[in-house]
Amino acid sequence: MRNGREVVLLVEGNEDIRNALKALLENNHYEIIVTGDGKQALDYLKENAYDMDLVVAALDIPVIGGIEMLKLMKLSQRMKDIPVVVMLPMNRESEQKDVMDNGAEDILFFPFDSRVVLNRVHNILMSGRRPTCVNIMEELAARELNRCIDSLGICKCRQCRKDVITLSLNRLKPRYVSSAKGKLLSELDQMSYDYVPEMLRALTESAEIVKKNPRHS
């Protein structure tokens, strides 16, 4: 994102299609970067990956084709998390499985419906908005409750489980870590060892409160 606007890299060899999509997206407040082939796109992403919110690429692009570009992006530590939408002609619908198997988030068939394009782009960008850090105690509380729920003697309905976790988290100091998947799992394993006694105490106390005042129907 730059200056409050999501950045979309548009990769299309056909100038007419490229210009039409660029105008459509710019009119809806996206910042658009355009390239005419897969190599140009990859070269740009190598230097600007962390600013990029979405790549919209045609399957048939010069120099490095759409599938090969997808594969190279998913192999790159910098580029692998950038969502990619691939554009396919209607008469090549049979190729969509290959596209999705290689890491595309979605497919746009053309001729395009402008509303469909804007909805797809909007939905993907919204789904990609993740917190930069998370309170790992939430996951740890859920894990420990699943492990010891029989010994706590509480109802196993969704409401009671939710109430126990909520009360427990209010008794515990939050521990924030990066939401990057590898970092999250690593920290969770370490905290499972370090904080289990504290977590079990909070769960036990909270379970007693929920048993006396259940909110399930």
Tab-separated table of C-alpha atoms in Angstrom:
chain	number	residue	atom	x	y	z
A	1	MET	CA	0.000	0.000	0.000
A	2	ARG	CA	1.219	3.510	-0.827
A	3	ASN	CA	-0.290	6.777	0.326
A	4	GLY	CA	-3.400	5.015	1.575
A	5	ARG	CA	-4.098	3.216	-1.709
A	6	GLU	CA	-3.679	-0.476	-2.517
A	7	VAL	CA	-1.085	-1.138	-5.218
A	8	VAL	CA	-1.941	-3.524	-8.064
A	9	LEU	CA	0.596	-4.783	-10.592
A	10	LEU	CA	-1.122	-5.365	-13.947
A	11	VAL	CA	0.753	-7.740	-16.281
A	12	GLU	CA	-0.749	-7.850	-19.765
A	13	GLY	CA	0.841	-7.910	-23.214
A	14	ASN	CA	-2.261	-6.692	-25.043
A	15	GLU	CA	-2.200	-2.908	-24.881
A	16	ASP	CA	-5.962	-2.447	-25.328
A	17	ILE	CA	-6.817	-4.837	-22.495
A	18	ARG	CA	-4.072	-3.384	-20.328
A	19	ASN	CA	-5.293	0.188	-20.794
A	20	ALA	CA	-8.935	-0.729	-20.192
A	21	LEU	CA	-8.180	-2.536	-16.924
A	22	LYS	CA	-5.798	0.162	-15.788
A	23	ALA	CA	-8.457	2.844	-16.286
A	24	LEU	CA	-11.115	0.750	-14.525
A	25	LEU	CA	-8.960	0.113	-11.459
A	26	GLU	CA	-7.531	3.630	-11.266
A	27	ASN	CA	-11.056	5.055	-11.375
A	28	ASN	CA	-11.770	2.987	-8.279
A	29	HIS	CA	-8.839	4.440	-6.326
A	30	TYR	CA	-6.213	1.729	-6.791
A	31	GLU	CA	-2.644	2.599	-7.679
A	32	ILE	CA	-1.777	0.644	-10.825
A	33	ILE	CA	1.667	-0.398	-12.037
A	34	VAL	CA	1.739	-1.877	-15.546
A	35	THR	CA	4.193	-4.221	-17.249
A	36	GLY	CA	3.938	-5.922	-20.615
A	37	ASP	CA	5.598	-9.261	-19.862
A	38	GLY	CA	6.424	-11.677	-17.061
A	39	LYS	CA	10.100	-10.786	-16.831
A	40	GLN	CA	9.368	-7.095	-16.381
A	41	ALA	CA	6.859	-8.012	-13.684
A	42	LEU	CA	9.308	-10.200	-11.762
A	43	ASP	CA	12.068	-7.595	-12.051
A	44	TYR	CA	9.718	-4.959	-10.649
A	45	LEU	CA	8.565	-7.225	-7.824
A	46	LYS	CA	12.126	-8.022	-6.769
A	47	GLU	CA	12.551	-4.372	-5.801
A	48	ASN	CA	8.993	-3.538	-4.728
A	49	ALA	CA	7.444	-6.728	-3.350
A	50	TYR	CA	6.662	-5.295	0.069
A	51	ASP	CA	4.630	-2.445	-1.431
A	52	MET	CA	2.562	-4.732	-3.657
A	53	ASP	CA	-0.961	-5.742	-2.610
A	54	LEU	CA	-2.070	-7.712	-5.673
A	55	VAL	CA	-0.859	-8.952	-9.064
A	56	VAL	CA	-3.334	-9.286	-11.943
A	57	ALA	CA	-1.674	-11.153	-14.812
A	58	ALA	CA	-2.709	-12.616	-18.147
A	59	LEU	CA	-1.879	-16.264	-18.733
A	60	ASP	CA	-0.316	-15.562	-22.136
A	61	ILE	CA	2.299	-12.900	-21.532
A	62	PRO	CA	5.618	-12.550	-23.386
A	63	VAL	CA	9.104	-13.658	-22.266
A	64	ILE	CA	7.991	-15.428	-19.063
A	65	GLY	CA	4.450	-16.785	-19.260
A	66	GLY	CA	1.809	-16.534	-16.568
A	67	ILE	CA	2.214	-20.050	-15.131
A	68	GLU	CA	6.003	-19.791	-14.990
A	69	MET	CA	5.712	-16.357	-13.368
A	70	LEU	CA	3.375	-17.813	-10.747
A	71	LYS	CA	5.802	-20.632	-9.976
A	72	LEU	CA	8.736	-18.243	-9.604
A	73	MET	CA	6.738	-15.944	-7.334
A	74	LYS	CA	5.764	-18.804	-5.024
A	75	LEU	CA	9.413	-19.864	-4.775
A	76	SER	CA	10.503	-16.372	-3.750
A	77	GLN	CA	10.566	-15.468	-0.061
A	78	ARG	CA	9.705	-11.875	-0.943
A	79	MET	CA	6.941	-12.566	-3.442
A	80	LYS	CA	5.253	-15.766	-2.278
A	81	ASP	CA	2.570	-14.070	-0.166
A	82	ILE	CA	1.436	-11.595	-2.846
A	83	PRO	CA	-1.983	-12.735	-4.134
A	84	VAL	CA	-2.218	-13.310	-7.882
A	85	VAL	CA	-5.297	-13.195	-10.112
A	86	VAL	CA	-4.862	-14.769	-13.550
A	87	MET	CA	-6.832	-13.637	-16.593
A	88	LEU	CA	-8.078	-16.363	-18.939
A	89	PRO	CA	-10.101	-16.249	-22.166
A	90	MET	CA	-13.547	-17.833	-21.807
A	91	ASN	CA	-12.692	-20.511	-24.382
A	92	ARG	CA	-9.806	-21.775	-22.190
A	93	GLU	CA	-11.774	-22.532	-19.042
A	94	SER	CA	-10.238	-26.018	-18.975
A	95	GLU	CA	-6.898	-24.492	-17.927
A	96	GLN	CA	-8.177	-23.036	-14.672
A	97	LYS	CA	-7.148	-26.107	-12.627
A	98	ASP	CA	-3.526	-25.715	-13.738
A	99	VAL	CA	-3.660	-22.040	-12.817
A	100	MET	CA	-5.076	-22.658	-9.341
A	101	ASP	CA	-2.733	-25.597	-8.679
A	102	ASN	CA	0.200	-23.253	-9.204
A	103	GLY	CA	-0.861	-20.783	-6.556
A	104	ALA	CA	-3.287	-18.278	-8.097
A	105	GLU	CA	-5.859	-16.826	-5.697
A	106	ASP	CA	-8.525	-16.388	-8.356
A	107	ILE	CA	-9.265	-16.334	-12.090
A	108	LEU	CA	-10.883	-13.654	-14.232
A	109	PHE	CA	-12.380	-14.748	-17.524
A	110	PHE	CA	-12.571	-12.253	-20.362
A	111	PRO	CA	-14.392	-10.550	-22.006
A	112	PHE	CA	-14.710	-8.913	-18.594
A	113	ASP	CA	-17.672	-7.681	-16.626
A	114	SER	CA	-16.406	-4.557	-14.838
A	115	ARG	CA	-18.454	-5.304	-11.717
A	116	VAL	CA	-16.986	-8.804	-11.473
A	117	VAL	CA	-13.436	-7.463	-11.818
A	118	LEU	CA	-13.938	-4.872	-9.090
A	119	ASN	CA	-15.664	-7.312	-6.743
A	120	ARG	CA	-12.936	-9.935	-7.129
A	121	VAL	CA	-10.154	-7.421	-6.586
A	122	HIS	CA	-11.911	-5.899	-3.577
A	123	ASN	CA	-12.614	-9.271	-1.959
A	124	ILE	CA	-9.071	-10.546	-2.346
A	125	LEU	CA	-7.569	-7.359	-0.968
A	126	MET	CA	-9.940	-7.389	2.002
A	127	SER	CA	-9.206	-11.048	2.782
A	128	GLY	CA	-5.477	-10.290	2.747
A	129	ARG	CA	-5.687	-7.670	5.475
A	130	ARG	CA	-4.211	-9.463	8.467
A	131	PRO	CA	-3.016	-8.060	11.780
A	132	THR	CA	0.755	-7.642	11.909
A	133	CYS	CA	0.825	-9.285	15.318
A	134	VAL	CA	-1.409	-11.588	17.329
A	135	ASN	CA	-1.967	-12.413	20.979
A	136	ILE	CA	-0.670	-15.961	21.045
A	137	MET	CA	-2.362	-16.613	24.388
A	138	GLU	CA	-5.643	-16.983	22.470
A	139	GLU	CA	-4.361	-20.002	20.566
A	140	LEU	CA	-2.681	-21.409	23.650
A	141	ALA	CA	-5.899	-21.117	25.663
A	142	ALA	CA	-7.872	-22.939	22.957
A	143	ARG	CA	-5.243	-25.703	22.798
A	144	GLU	CA	-5.151	-26.240	26.542
A	145	LEU	CA	-8.920	-26.163	26.904
A	146	ASN	CA	-9.257	-28.886	24.262
A	147	ARG	CA	-6.672	-30.958	26.104
A	148	CYS	CA	-8.117	-30.703	29.610
A	149	ILE	CA	-11.833	-30.018	29.123
A	150	ASP	CA	-12.881	-33.424	30.502
A	151	SER	CA	-11.067	-32.835	33.774
A	152	LEU	CA	-12.609	-29.367	34.149
A	153	GLY	CA	-16.107	-30.844	34.216
A	154	ILE	CA	-17.763	-28.105	32.157
A	155	CYS	CA	-20.341	-28.308	29.408
A	156	LYS	CA	-18.647	-28.727	26.014
A	157	CYS	CA	-21.039	-26.525	24.062
A	158	ARG	CA	-19.621	-23.672	22.000
A	159	GLN	CA	-20.924	-20.957	24.342
A	160	CYS	CA	-19.397	-22.461	27.490
A	161	ARG	CA	-16.062	-23.071	25.784
A	162	LYS	CA	-16.054	-19.510	24.494
A	163	ASP	CA	-16.870	-18.113	27.937
A	164	VAL	CA	-14.078	-20.098	29.600
A	165	ILE	CA	-11.515	-18.916	27.058
A	166	THR	CA	-12.693	-15.294	27.307
A	167	LEU	CA	-12.535	-15.258	31.105
A	168	SER	CA	-9.117	-16.924	31.040
A	169	LEU	CA	-7.686	-14.391	28.622
A	170	ASN	CA	-8.908	-11.559	30.844
A	171	ARG	CA	-6.834	-13.079	33.680
A	172	LEU	CA	-3.667	-13.481	31.616
A	173	LYS	CA	-1.171	-10.966	30.315
A	174	PRO	CA	-1.270	-10.912	26.481
A	175	ARG	CA	1.825	-12.116	24.619
A	176	TYR	CA	2.141	-10.685	21.121
A	177	VAL	CA	4.159	-12.199	18.280
A	178	SER	CA	4.458	-11.725	14.544
A	179	SER	CA	1.589	-13.288	12.617
A	180	ALA	CA	3.992	-14.861	10.099
A	181	LYS	CA	3.025	-18.531	10.125
A	182	GLY	CA	6.439	-19.995	10.878
A	183	LYS	CA	7.122	-17.477	13.636
A	184	LEU	CA	3.682	-18.066	15.122
A	185	LEU	CA	4.093	-21.844	15.331
A	186	SER	CA	7.590	-21.567	16.755
A	187	GLU	CA	6.498	-19.136	19.469
A	188	LEU	CA	3.434	-21.238	20.243
A	189	ASP	CA	5.537	-24.351	20.861
A	190	GLN	CA	7.828	-22.419	23.198
A	191	MET	CA	4.974	-20.797	25.083
A	192	SER	CA	3.170	-24.118	25.451
A	193	TYR	CA	6.137	-25.174	27.574
A	194	ASP	CA	6.616	-21.909	29.446
A	195	TYR	CA	3.058	-20.878	30.250
A	196	VAL	CA	1.040	-24.081	30.691
A	197	PRO	CA	0.850	-23.842	34.507
A	198	GLU	CA	-0.331	-20.234	34.336
A	199	MET	CA	-2.840	-21.098	31.604
A	200	LEU	CA	-4.204	-24.132	33.456
A	201	ARG	CA	-4.751	-22.051	36.582
A	202	ALA	CA	-6.691	-19.443	34.595
A	203	LEU	CA	-8.755	-22.104	32.807
A	204	THR	CA	-9.597	-23.868	36.076
A	205	GLU	CA	-10.735	-20.670	37.789
A	206	SER	CA	-12.753	-19.605	34.748
A	207	ALA	CA	-14.365	-23.028	34.405
A	208	GLU	CA	-15.667	-22.802	37.971
A	209	ILE	CA	-17.345	-19.482	37.188
A	210	VAL	CA	-18.907	-20.818	33.976
A	211	LYS	CA	-20.187	-23.967	35.718
A	212	LYS	CA	-22.040	-21.824	38.249
A	213	ASN	CA	-23.387	-19.374	35.658
A	214	PRO	CA	-23.751	-21.167	32.294
A	215	ARG	CA	-25.090	-19.015	29.473
A	216	HIS	CA	-26.051	-21.798	27.085
A	217	SER	CA	-29.730	-22.320	26.353
